XYZ file of C-alpha atoms in Angstrom:
768
model
C -13.642 5.271 -12.171
C -17.440 5.338 -11.668
C -17.550 2.886 -8.737
C -14.304 3.630 -7.040
C -16.039 5.010 -3.925
C -17.917 1.701 -3.493
C -14.550 -0.054 -2.861
C -14.195 1.822 0.455
C -15.714 1.337 3.894
C -17.857 4.173 5.377
C -15.095 5.945 7.186
C -12.635 5.616 4.364
C -15.215 6.974 1.916
C -15.993 10.012 4.166
C -12.261 10.717 4.475
C -11.800 10.577 0.713
C -14.678 12.898 0.006
C -13.711 15.566 2.596
C -11.415 17.372 0.145
C -11.884 21.004 1.288
C -10.075 22.432 4.392
C -7.730 20.774 6.882
C -8.258 17.064 7.514
C -6.598 14.619 9.939
C -6.901 10.913 9.204
C -5.788 8.721 12.096
C -5.042 5.346 10.511
C -4.700 2.341 12.815
C -2.308 -0.446 11.847
C -3.397 -2.292 8.791
C -6.428 -0.008 8.175
C -5.795 0.839 4.551
C -4.252 4.320 4.806
C -2.510 3.963 1.396
C -5.820 3.155 -0.253
C -7.378 6.243 1.335
C -4.570 8.455 0.151
C -4.670 7.209 -3.351
C -8.403 7.283 -3.620
C -8.458 10.811 -2.220
C -6.102 11.936 -4.983
C -8.175 10.141 -7.563
C -11.290 11.868 -6.142
C -9.613 15.283 -6.414
C -8.722 14.607 -10.042
C -12.277 13.352 -10.750
C -13.647 16.642 -9.414
C -11.534 18.824 -11.734
C -8.401 19.520 -9.616
C -5.342 19.801 -11.912
C -2.699 17.161 -11.081
C 0.144 19.791 -10.833
C -1.829 21.531 -8.097
C -1.534 18.388 -5.875
C 1.517 17.779 -3.681
C 1.749 14.344 -2.053
C 4.630 13.838 0.448
C 5.838 10.391 1.579
C 8.773 9.082 3.579
C 10.007 6.432 1.152
C 10.353 6.239 -2.632
C 8.635 2.832 -2.468
C 5.519 4.393 -0.961
C 5.538 7.202 -3.616
C 5.802 4.532 -6.405
C 3.114 2.418 -4.945
C 0.694 5.361 -4.745
C 1.678 6.510 -8.283
C 0.906 3.045 -9.656
C -2.433 2.831 -7.828
C -3.514 6.212 -8.989
C -2.452 5.371 -12.608
C -4.617 2.270 -12.492
C -7.582 4.343 -11.186
C -7.418 7.432 -13.458
C -5.128 6.364 -16.337
C -3.536 8.799 -18.813
C -0.841 11.244 -17.894
C -2.696 12.676 -14.823
C -0.866 10.392 -12.354
C 2.481 11.335 -13.817
C 1.825 15.070 -13.438
C 1.133 14.905 -9.676
C 3.998 16.274 -7.627
C 4.627 13.194 -5.460
C 7.631 11.893 -3.736
C 9.649 11.919 -0.539
C 10.156 15.128 1.468
C 13.807 15.168 0.491
C 13.278 14.524 -3.235
C 10.553 17.179 -3.642
C 12.490 19.774 -1.691
C 15.682 18.867 -3.527
C 13.928 19.697 -6.847
C 12.712 22.962 -5.476
C 16.239 23.862 -4.227
C 17.769 22.989 -7.605
C 15.246 25.183 -9.402
C 15.815 28.105 -6.976
C 19.469 27.426 -6.093
C 20.658 30.853 -7.266
C 18.744 32.473 -4.389
C 20.801 30.488 -1.904
C 24.170 30.939 -3.698
C 24.405 27.266 -4.748
C 24.859 25.837 -8.289
C 21.927 23.712 -9.496
C 24.250 20.750 -9.804
C 25.062 20.627 -6.077
C 26.086 17.274 -4.683
C 24.004 15.590 -1.856
C 26.222 14.202 0.788
C 25.179 10.941 2.444
C 26.069 9.993 6.019
C 29.431 8.574 4.998
C 30.405 11.816 3.248
C 29.321 13.946 6.176
C 31.255 11.891 8.666
C 34.336 11.843 6.507
C 34.158 15.677 6.273
C 33.701 15.958 10.071
C 36.688 13.634 10.633
C 38.865 15.864 8.394
C 37.772 18.977 10.306
C 38.502 17.385 13.697
C 41.987 16.393 12.382
C 42.627 19.919 11.012
C 41.641 21.471 14.309
C 44.055 19.029 16.076
C 41.386 17.743 18.338
C 41.463 14.227 19.939
C 39.011 12.051 17.991
C 38.648 9.810 21.048
C 37.107 12.751 22.796
C 35.452 14.435 19.799
C 33.635 11.364 18.616
C 32.614 11.663 14.963
C 29.185 9.958 15.364
C 28.292 12.198 18.290
C 29.276 15.381 16.365
C 27.340 14.264 13.278
C 24.239 13.574 15.470
C 24.573 17.073 17.118
C 24.776 18.803 13.756
C 21.808 16.795 12.373
C 19.808 17.580 15.482
C 20.575 21.308 15.076
C 19.578 21.430 11.416
C 16.331 19.527 11.952
C 15.462 22.076 14.566
C 16.481 24.924 12.179
C 19.434 25.919 14.358
C 22.213 27.463 12.202
C 25.855 27.380 13.325
C 25.681 31.009 14.579
C 22.472 30.277 16.587
C 24.036 27.124 17.936
C 27.077 28.956 19.330
C 24.857 31.559 20.841
C 22.668 29.014 22.572
C 23.816 28.675 26.238
C 21.939 25.387 26.783
C 23.644 23.697 23.815
C 27.061 25.067 24.836
C 26.558 23.850 28.407
C 25.619 20.331 27.158
C 28.745 20.226 24.867
C 30.955 21.352 27.807
C 29.491 18.641 29.929
C 30.392 16.110 27.274
C 34.001 17.540 27.137
C 33.374 18.718 23.525
C 33.149 22.554 23.830
C 34.205 23.133 20.246
C 31.300 21.360 18.494
C 29.840 24.786 17.587
C 33.173 25.689 15.820
C 33.205 22.330 14.022
C 29.631 23.046 12.828
C 30.681 26.457 11.541
C 33.500 24.876 9.515
C 31.322 21.969 8.401
C 28.752 24.299 6.820
C 31.521 26.425 5.206
C 33.176 23.359 3.741
C 29.881 22.016 2.377
C 29.285 25.329 0.643
C 32.877 25.320 -0.626
C 32.226 21.858 -2.137
C 28.855 22.916 -3.566
C 27.277 20.219 -1.412
C 24.243 19.806 0.831
C 23.697 16.953 3.283
C 20.276 15.324 3.812
C 19.387 17.751 6.582
C 20.326 20.694 4.452
C 17.574 19.857 2.073
C 15.041 20.629 4.816
C 16.965 23.492 6.532
C 17.718 25.257 3.203
C 14.120 24.918 1.995
C 12.997 26.684 5.174
C 15.609 29.386 4.649
C 14.552 29.743 0.922
C 10.942 30.299 1.920
C 11.803 32.521 4.908
C 14.022 34.906 2.905
C 12.189 34.860 -0.420
C 8.388 35.622 0.054
C 7.872 35.610 -3.709
C 9.164 32.093 -3.995
C 7.099 30.965 -1.124
C 4.014 32.571 -2.742
C 4.785 30.789 -6.031
C 4.733 27.365 -4.408
C 1.715 28.228 -2.190
C -0.193 29.056 -5.379
C 1.017 25.938 -7.127
C 0.226 23.467 -4.353
C -3.458 24.039 -3.732
C -3.950 20.497 -2.181
C -1.327 19.009 0.079
C -1.351 15.394 1.344
C 1.183 14.048 3.849
C 1.755 10.421 4.626
C 3.101 9.096 7.970
C 2.613 12.540 9.547
C 3.633 11.233 12.985
C 7.170 10.801 11.634
C 7.649 14.472 10.640
C 10.292 16.589 12.381
C 10.184 20.271 13.147
C 11.745 21.344 9.827
C 9.250 19.259 7.838
C 6.330 20.429 9.934
C 7.238 24.075 9.318
C 7.598 23.709 5.538
C 4.150 21.925 5.333
C 2.609 24.652 7.450
C 4.024 27.440 5.264
C 2.957 25.777 2.029
C -0.598 25.192 3.278
C -1.017 28.662 4.656
C -3.060 30.153 1.794
C -5.455 27.428 0.724
C -5.590 25.318 3.945
C -6.416 22.244 1.884
C -4.089 20.050 3.931
C -4.765 16.346 4.620
C -2.298 14.465 6.907
C -2.525 10.697 7.489
C -0.781 8.884 10.302
C -0.888 6.966 13.456
C 0.372 8.370 16.742
C 0.627 4.754 18.109
C 3.332 4.126 15.466
C 5.475 7.167 16.174
C 8.896 5.480 16.733
C 11.538 7.769 15.167
C 12.256 10.438 17.786
C 15.966 9.539 17.521
C 15.733 10.976 14.031
C 14.073 14.080 15.194
C 10.438 13.057 14.629
C 7.957 14.817 16.881
C 4.779 13.002 17.900
C 3.409 16.376 18.980
C 2.984 17.285 15.300
C 0.045 14.827 14.969
C -1.159 15.174 18.543
C -1.465 18.947 18.164
C -2.767 19.052 14.625
C -6.192 20.227 15.755
C -4.453 23.146 17.578
C -2.809 24.308 14.341
C -6.025 23.852 12.350
C -9.123 24.314 14.700
C -11.523 23.729 11.816
C -9.980 20.373 10.858
C -12.131 17.352 10.362
C -11.033 14.163 12.141
C -11.449 10.622 10.717
C -10.431 7.442 12.501
C -9.644 4.393 10.361
C -10.152 1.645 12.974
C -10.800 -1.478 10.996
C -7.623 -3.657 10.690
C -7.520 -5.704 7.486
C -4.214 -7.356 8.316
C -4.336 -9.299 11.558
C -6.600 -11.627 13.534
C -8.718 -10.190 16.278
C -6.590 -11.648 19.046
C -3.481 -9.894 17.758
C -5.404 -6.614 17.386
C -6.879 -6.894 20.845
C -3.468 -7.720 22.423
C -2.004 -4.625 20.700
C -4.951 -2.452 21.787
C -4.537 -3.461 25.398
C -0.790 -2.731 25.275
C -0.992 0.767 23.714
C -3.756 1.855 26.035
C -1.049 2.063 28.687
C 0.349 5.160 27.020
C -0.833 8.487 28.243
C -0.133 10.599 25.164
C -2.287 9.370 22.322
C -5.310 9.919 20.145
C -7.841 7.382 21.551
C -9.099 4.839 19.014
C -10.527 1.280 19.112
C -8.990 -0.797 16.372
C -10.895 -3.975 15.474
C -10.680 -6.803 12.998
C -13.362 -8.756 11.235
C -10.962 -11.624 10.545
C -11.060 -14.829 12.578
C -10.403 -14.615 16.367
C -7.093 -16.502 15.722
C -4.543 -17.881 18.202
C -3.559 -15.963 21.308
C -0.205 -14.184 21.243
C 2.300 -16.745 22.453
C 4.978 -16.034 25.088
C 8.055 -18.321 24.957
C 10.746 -18.327 27.699
C 14.190 -19.758 27.426
C 17.063 -20.140 29.871
C 19.639 -18.473 27.608
C 19.753 -16.260 24.531
C 21.383 -19.253 22.701
C 18.508 -21.482 23.619
C 16.037 -18.716 22.667
C 17.383 -18.681 19.105
C 17.120 -22.500 18.830
C 13.530 -22.452 20.252
C 12.433 -19.883 17.682
C 14.136 -21.648 14.752
C 12.721 -25.010 15.998
C 9.245 -23.550 16.116
C 9.638 -22.242 12.507
C 10.824 -25.708 11.441
C 7.683 -27.268 12.995
C 5.394 -24.832 11.257
C 7.052 -25.361 7.864
C 6.740 -29.112 8.322
C 3.179 -29.182 9.641
C 1.524 -26.167 7.957
C 3.338 -26.266 4.582
C 4.448 -22.642 5.062
C 7.029 -20.777 2.962
C 10.201 -19.395 4.446
C 9.085 -15.869 3.466
C 6.040 -16.246 5.805
C 8.331 -15.782 8.855
C 10.000 -12.715 10.387
C 12.239 -12.538 13.400
C 12.226 -9.032 14.838
C 14.624 -7.699 17.397
C 15.366 -4.347 19.161
C 19.049 -4.077 18.140
C 21.120 -5.370 15.204
C 23.505 -7.197 17.487
C 20.781 -9.741 18.412
C 20.827 -11.308 15.006
C 23.954 -13.362 15.512
C 22.560 -16.251 17.537
C 19.529 -16.539 15.237
C 21.860 -16.651 12.163
C 23.802 -19.451 13.690
C 20.651 -21.408 14.601
C 19.272 -20.859 11.017
C 22.508 -22.029 9.440
C 22.443 -25.199 11.510
C 19.046 -25.980 9.893
C 20.207 -24.790 6.475
C 17.297 -22.367 6.404
C 17.587 -19.541 3.895
C 17.455 -16.139 5.566
C 18.013 -12.462 4.722
C 19.017 -9.691 7.120
C 17.532 -6.341 6.266
C 18.638 -2.954 7.460
C 22.287 -3.714 6.960
C 24.612 -2.141 4.358
C 22.729 -1.058 1.272
C 23.943 -1.723 -2.281
C 25.012 1.861 -2.824
C 27.083 1.837 0.429
C 29.377 -0.931 -0.819
C 32.900 0.300 -1.231
C 33.290 -0.596 -4.963
C 29.982 0.969 -5.832
C 30.762 4.171 -3.843
C 34.133 4.421 -5.552
C 32.575 4.192 -8.991
C 29.886 6.724 -8.081
C 32.504 9.096 -6.652
C 34.029 9.394 -10.155
C 30.607 10.298 -11.520
C 30.079 12.824 -8.689
C 33.336 14.572 -9.280
C 32.660 14.842 -13.044
C 29.166 16.346 -12.380
C 30.391 18.631 -9.558
C 34.101 19.432 -9.642
C 33.878 21.053 -6.233
C 32.981 17.799 -4.501
C 35.998 17.382 -2.246
C 34.762 14.134 -0.563
C 34.426 12.455 -3.907
C 37.860 13.687 -5.013
C 39.598 12.452 -1.892
C 37.976 9.049 -2.386
C 39.273 8.466 -5.919
C 42.381 10.570 -6.438
C 44.433 7.478 -5.695
C 41.922 4.871 -6.775
C 42.887 2.783 -8.646
C 46.345 3.327 -7.181
C 48.332 5.984 -9.146
C 50.990 6.903 -6.587
C 49.266 9.840 -4.941
C 49.625 9.300 -1.179
C 47.787 10.675 1.858
C 50.466 13.325 2.469
C 49.907 14.778 -1.018
C 46.199 14.850 -0.472
C 46.623 16.575 2.821
C 48.834 19.272 1.184
C 46.223 19.836 -1.543
C 43.436 20.076 1.047
C 45.440 22.557 3.116
C 46.056 24.760 0.012
C 42.292 24.624 -0.754
C 41.318 25.583 2.790
C 43.925 28.383 2.899
C 42.439 29.817 -0.310
C 38.779 29.169 0.413
C 38.301 27.051 -2.649
C 37.730 23.435 -3.626
C 40.543 20.889 -4.027
C 39.766 20.664 -7.760
C 40.310 24.414 -8.124
C 43.846 23.860 -6.601
C 44.540 20.942 -8.938
C 43.570 22.885 -12.029
C 45.286 26.183 -11.094
C 49.053 26.274 -11.523
C 49.602 29.040 -8.998
C 47.436 27.385 -6.331
C 48.980 23.996 -6.985
C 52.473 25.388 -6.558
C 51.452 26.432 -3.006
C 50.870 22.791 -2.154
C 54.616 22.102 -2.513
C 54.441 18.958 -4.539
C 57.529 17.489 -6.177
C 57.753 17.110 -9.937
C 56.874 13.326 -9.981
C 53.811 13.857 -7.903
C 52.771 16.882 -10.052
C 52.813 14.583 -13.105
C 50.595 12.032 -11.358
C 48.144 14.716 -10.288
C 47.964 16.121 -13.817
C 47.211 12.590 -15.104
C 44.261 12.428 -12.708
C 42.885 15.840 -13.657
C 43.212 15.010 -17.359
C 41.234 11.841 -16.794
C 38.380 13.651 -15.073
C 38.420 16.692 -17.442
C 38.040 14.342 -20.425
C 34.497 13.399 -19.326
C 33.147 16.823 -18.316
C 32.218 18.001 -21.858
C 30.266 14.744 -22.390
C 27.789 15.357 -19.550
C 25.216 17.056 -21.811
C 25.951 14.961 -24.846
C 25.451 11.326 -23.910
C 23.126 9.527 -21.602
C 23.954 8.355 -18.074
C 24.599 4.773 -18.951
C 26.998 5.319 -21.831
C 28.987 7.874 -19.935
C 29.119 5.713 -16.732
C 30.327 2.719 -18.786
C 33.032 4.813 -20.354
C 34.148 6.289 -16.961
C 34.326 2.804 -15.327
C 36.264 1.306 -18.182
C 38.662 4.236 -18.636
C 39.344 4.722 -14.912
C 40.409 1.093 -14.698
C 37.910 0.145 -12.021
C 36.924 -3.188 -13.787
C 40.578 -4.097 -14.297
C 41.056 -3.883 -10.575
C 38.804 -6.845 -10.060
C 39.249 -8.762 -13.348
C 42.945 -9.164 -12.838
C 42.729 -10.082 -9.158
C 43.175 -13.598 -7.635
C 40.929 -12.614 -4.636
C 37.608 -14.556 -4.925
C 35.901 -11.539 -3.153
C 36.760 -9.452 -6.218
C 34.466 -11.518 -8.382
C 31.593 -10.370 -6.174
C 32.794 -6.763 -6.411
C 32.909 -6.962 -10.196
C 29.313 -8.296 -10.213
C 28.348 -5.292 -8.106
C 29.875 -2.884 -10.632
C 27.881 -4.707 -13.388
C 24.742 -4.405 -11.267
C 25.411 -0.674 -10.866
C 25.597 -0.286 -14.597
C 22.365 -2.271 -15.015
C 20.710 0.114 -12.519
C 21.915 3.129 -14.532
C 20.546 1.452 -17.683
C 17.127 1.045 -15.940
C 17.196 4.699 -14.945
C 17.792 5.798 -18.508
C 15.045 3.585 -19.811
C 12.550 4.777 -17.196
C 13.337 8.489 -17.686
C 13.701 8.611 -21.472
C 11.629 11.321 -23.184
C 11.615 12.491 -26.733
C 14.385 15.054 -27.205
C 15.740 14.676 -23.642
C 18.749 12.656 -22.542
C 18.547 11.204 -19.000
C 21.937 12.387 -17.747
C 24.363 11.365 -15.007
C 23.266 14.246 -12.714
C 19.769 12.993 -12.575
C 20.868 9.426 -11.852
C 23.166 10.643 -9.018
C 20.337 12.621 -7.388
C 18.145 9.451 -7.632
C 20.759 7.469 -5.752
C 21.443 10.158 -3.144
C 17.767 10.315 -2.260
C 17.359 6.577 -1.660
C 16.487 6.216 2.061
C 17.263 3.410 4.401
C 13.559 2.667 4.468
C 13.740 1.812 0.750
C 16.199 -1.007 1.474
C 13.545 -3.109 3.096
C 12.375 -6.572 2.208
C 11.502 -7.124 -1.414
C 8.724 -9.442 -2.476
C 9.389 -12.813 -3.946
C 12.552 -13.938 -2.133
C 11.729 -17.191 -0.265
C 13.788 -16.595 2.813
C 13.177 -15.947 6.494
C 13.406 -12.246 7.341
C 15.585 -10.918 10.170
C 15.341 -7.255 10.900
C 15.089 -4.604 13.628
C 11.580 -3.494 14.537
C 12.338 0.007 13.277
C 13.131 -1.567 9.867
C 9.932 -3.648 9.919
C 7.494 -0.683 10.079
C 5.128 -0.812 7.121
C 5.651 -4.515 6.484
C 3.565 -7.546 7.330
C 4.187 -11.296 7.733
C 1.973 -14.262 8.573
C 4.194 -15.323 11.424
C 6.231 -12.825 13.572
C 8.636 -13.635 16.367
C 9.500 -10.629 18.655
C 12.640 -11.783 20.444
C 14.712 -10.510 23.285
C 11.706 -9.028 25.061
C 13.551 -8.388 28.373
C 13.937 -5.444 30.732
C 17.051 -3.428 29.754
C 16.882 -4.649 26.119
C 13.238 -3.955 25.267
C 12.455 -1.460 26.676
C 15.950 -0.167 26.334
C 17.841 0.544 29.580
C 18.306 4.192 28.376
C 14.494 4.732 28.171
C 13.174 3.559 31.571
C 13.834 6.810 33.414
C 11.865 8.926 30.970
C 8.076 8.608 30.584
C 8.319 10.114 27.045
C 10.962 7.645 25.939
C 9.289 4.672 27.681
C 6.047 5.435 25.761
C 7.996 5.443 22.459
C 9.438 2.025 23.375
C 5.865 0.774 23.990
C 4.822 2.208 20.601
C 7.736 0.307 19.031
C 6.463 -2.898 20.685
C 2.995 -2.095 19.322
C 4.492 -1.816 15.782
C 6.190 -5.157 16.214
C 2.974 -6.923 17.307
C 0.886 -5.439 14.504
C 3.253 -6.750 11.841
C 1.758 -10.208 12.353
C -1.098 -11.415 10.273
C -1.797 -14.917 11.657
C 0.307 -15.458 14.720
C 2.620 -13.373 16.879
C 5.132 -14.905 19.309
C 6.964 -13.005 22.031
C 10.237 -14.554 23.166
C 12.691 -13.795 25.960
C 15.518 -15.492 27.823
C 16.334 -15.558 31.492
C 20.105 -14.961 30.934
C 21.932 -13.172 28.144
C 25.621 -12.924 27.202
C 27.027 -9.418 27.540
C 30.181 -7.764 26.260
C 33.329 -9.626 27.299
C 31.596 -12.982 27.469
C 29.994 -12.572 30.875
C 26.411 -13.755 31.345
C 23.814 -11.822 33.274
C 20.413 -12.836 34.531
C 17.452 -11.057 32.885
C 13.767 -10.683 33.511
C 10.775 -10.505 31.160
C 9.882 -7.049 29.796
C 7.182 -5.077 31.497
C 5.470 -4.869 28.068
C 4.357 -8.508 28.371
C 2.600 -7.615 31.530
C 0.983 -4.654 29.787
C -0.955 -6.994 27.477
C -4.287 -8.285 28.799
C -3.608 -11.890 29.918
C -6.744 -13.134 28.063
C -4.980 -12.538 24.775
C -1.780 -14.368 25.751
C -0.721 -18.033 26.003
C 2.539 -19.106 27.693
C 4.370 -21.828 25.829
C 6.671 -24.337 27.512
C 9.785 -25.143 25.451
C 13.162 -26.625 26.383
C 14.750 -24.916 29.346
C 12.060 -22.406 29.503
C 9.751 -24.936 31.102
C 9.289 -22.980 34.343
C 6.136 -21.602 32.876
C 4.868 -18.006 33.098
C 7.359 -15.180 33.265
C 8.118 -13.359 36.494
C 8.192 -9.553 36.262
C 10.768 -7.647 38.103
C 12.241 -10.833 39.682
C 14.328 -13.795 38.481
C 14.608 -17.517 39.116
C 18.376 -17.222 38.996
C 20.934 -16.987 41.781
C 23.089 -13.882 41.559
C 26.388 -13.786 39.632
C 27.700 -15.041 36.345
C 26.384 -17.803 34.172
C 28.514 -20.442 35.905
C 26.447 -19.952 39.041
C 23.021 -20.182 37.351
C 20.741 -22.969 38.500
C 18.290 -24.824 36.323
C 14.691 -24.138 37.337
C 12.558 -26.797 39.056
C 10.804 -28.915 36.432
C 13.487 -28.485 33.794
C 13.811 -31.548 31.568
C 16.731 -33.988 31.703
C 17.778 -32.741 28.163
C 17.688 -29.129 29.340
C 19.846 -30.016 32.428
C 22.364 -31.779 30.221
C 22.519 -28.783 27.919
C 23.005 -26.526 30.917
C 25.856 -28.795 32.088
C 27.489 -28.564 28.632
C 27.300 -24.788 28.765
C 28.869 -24.733 32.239
C 31.707 -26.871 30.955
C 32.257 -24.395 28.117
C 32.323 -21.620 30.608
C 34.858 -23.347 32.881
C 37.052 -24.155 29.876
C 37.192 -20.483 29.021
C 38.951 -19.847 32.336
C 41.834 -22.197 31.286
C 42.741 -19.874 28.371
C 45.450 -17.348 29.154
C 44.806 -14.444 26.784
C 47.880 -13.243 24.988
C 48.662 -9.534 24.521
C 46.682 -8.057 21.622
C 49.824 -7.045 19.718
C 50.858 -10.749 19.491
C 47.659 -11.494 17.410
C 48.642 -11.169 13.733
C 48.090 -12.995 10.440
C 49.534 -16.434 10.379
C 49.522 -17.246 14.088
C 47.524 -20.095 15.565
C 45.215 -19.148 18.426
C 42.856 -20.831 20.954
C 39.345 -19.465 21.608
C 37.172 -20.644 24.489
C 34.139 -21.305 22.217
C 35.523 -22.043 18.719
C 38.667 -23.853 19.781
C 41.862 -23.773 17.739
C 42.054 -21.519 14.625
C 44.475 -19.671 12.353
C 44.460 -15.874 11.945
C 43.933 -15.009 8.291
C 43.986 -11.166 8.421
C 43.366 -8.154 10.663
C 40.734 -5.392 10.245
C 40.018 -2.046 11.929
C 41.892 0.129 14.424
C 41.944 0.905 18.097
C 38.890 -0.536 19.985
C 37.567 -1.813 16.667
C 40.619 -3.866 15.866
C 39.448 -7.354 14.854
C 40.961 -10.647 13.687
C 39.471 -12.707 10.915
C 40.158 -16.332 11.961
C 39.488 -19.671 10.349
C 38.331 -22.347 12.836
C 38.178 -25.886 11.419
C 34.942 -26.666 13.258
C 33.111 -23.338 12.904
C 34.475 -21.740 9.723
C 35.610 -18.118 9.367
C 34.880 -15.722 12.299
C 35.556 -12.086 12.803
C 36.362 -11.411 16.515
C 37.008 -8.065 18.250
C 40.419 -8.392 19.966
C 39.347 -6.367 23.019
C 36.750 -9.079 23.852
C 37.933 -12.246 22.160
C 40.556 -13.318 24.820
C 42.709 -15.230 22.382
C 45.757 -17.302 23.455
C 48.580 -17.654 20.884
C 49.597 -21.315 20.828
C 51.813 -21.288 17.774
C 53.607 -18.352 16.150
C 54.137 -17.921 12.461
């Protein structure tokens, strides 16, 4: 430990040593903020601060683990393990479990994820006999989340004229009533959602001064990572906890504040000096990640934002290549250009696949790049999609465990009461739910009370099936405190028949599902091993809390996999790659069309572009196309994003590739004639190969007009259909409902495709 301060640059060292009083550390991209945080904690310990008096808050479990490991390597012993360190939600969840009696919750409350919350909202909308095409579940969930993150309770929501006016304008005047029912039903189920962990911590501290004082005395030194991403609820908790000792250190970068859609408020970091006038400000401006050209390009971009803390980030690495700008005629060509460029680098520079990342503004943009990568047989991995714990078979198994730990968990019960199938239909479940709502209790209370169950009006055969289910669950409840999480989970999965569902199936997909169940058990085994202590049994409740507190940010790229990374820019924050391609950099896409009329939102889009640029270590490439396919197959002309123009031209080079040979981009204008893709003209100077490709695309476009789309209700499994792009194919199965109704079709030339019927324009050419 003697020389740990010598491993820091001058500004880092000063920030580490300034341990008393409020401190703001503005950390530019790649400037070593994690090192400063960990060394600051090590410095506190070296100067006699007790580890349990330190609170370190992060946004991801991965960041907390990384800091814990670094501190452990610096100080050794048990000190690192005694620091209260973790995500906001995990730390506040522990506090709420310890103090749950003050809020009227059991300590074994369930944490609802987004799927659970939306399922409950959907049930409430149905019970209130509202039209779910008007009362859209996602919109309601977002409104409730927004309210909670701004500490607006249901009663306050309904009394707020501005919120009511907005709901009326959206033709959803009853959102306030849905919010009231939602909160009541969560309490009835002994459950909190993610936002409740913040809202209820604020309520706990507000209504219980003695508890607030206890934690103020405990946490004498508070450190907060990624402070620019905090919302109002987090900001207020931190401010309350730091009130007595004022030893608060926040680290962040206003230039990387990109989560306002989640409630993050950039004002928290911009106004920190107003909250703490005596605070000391440190700017970490040396970038250790990127070449100087990349850093300079990013600096020139972000300087266009009005609301920021000025800083001048620099790099002592080589000057490096300019940021490249690649133009393509179409989004399809753009994907082939990018993948061809990756191919050339791998061939010429002996790079690994894992050195490359393709970053886009929206998930929908990945499709053309996936197709281009598959053509080359390049391994790739998409990040930010469905996480392991959101897979159906995994959620089903976990629902059994949740119900055993918390019998009041209605969402878990509804998920598994007829899984595996035991003859309990939806009508029966609705009757049980109605009896529960009428009596203000959980569905489990109805199932286990003869008088209440009789109110549900079930016939004798159904009653026997219900009793079989309750007997199954009841069998495991006494074992919660006796055996560890792994042994109990294994017994639950085997006894419930989940494995048999897949082992006895002829469906090849079920082999993958069985492997996921085995992987779940391995994860529980790892949890038991990591949390084993003499005389303590790591139980199922602890594992379930661990799973519930995994954030989407923890599902990011893992080291070691040699594959090209595809992800949204939001998902890429905190990561770095030698070669980065920022694609689809066009007006209306990046910046988003919804942001261009608001200065505040436009500045956030620019910060998002700054984040994308600063992921690159050796080379950054910006790519855009001059036309892009829209919904329904139409093609629209596009123009390069204003963000390219925001970058000082001395740090850019414009690359001529394929149909994009017209050279430098035009801003606010286009080299296309108006209208659809079929009217588009190749630019002057386009190569013969490019013109031939354009002709082929035109032929495809004209062929699509020969197809006479059949009525959607004629598309069903077994029929043969014609598609303008994939040709003739056979419908294998159907998926989804309403506007999301899709057909899974096998095309001999293209393989299996999933097509939305409202857009696919399929012609039935042979019935079953």
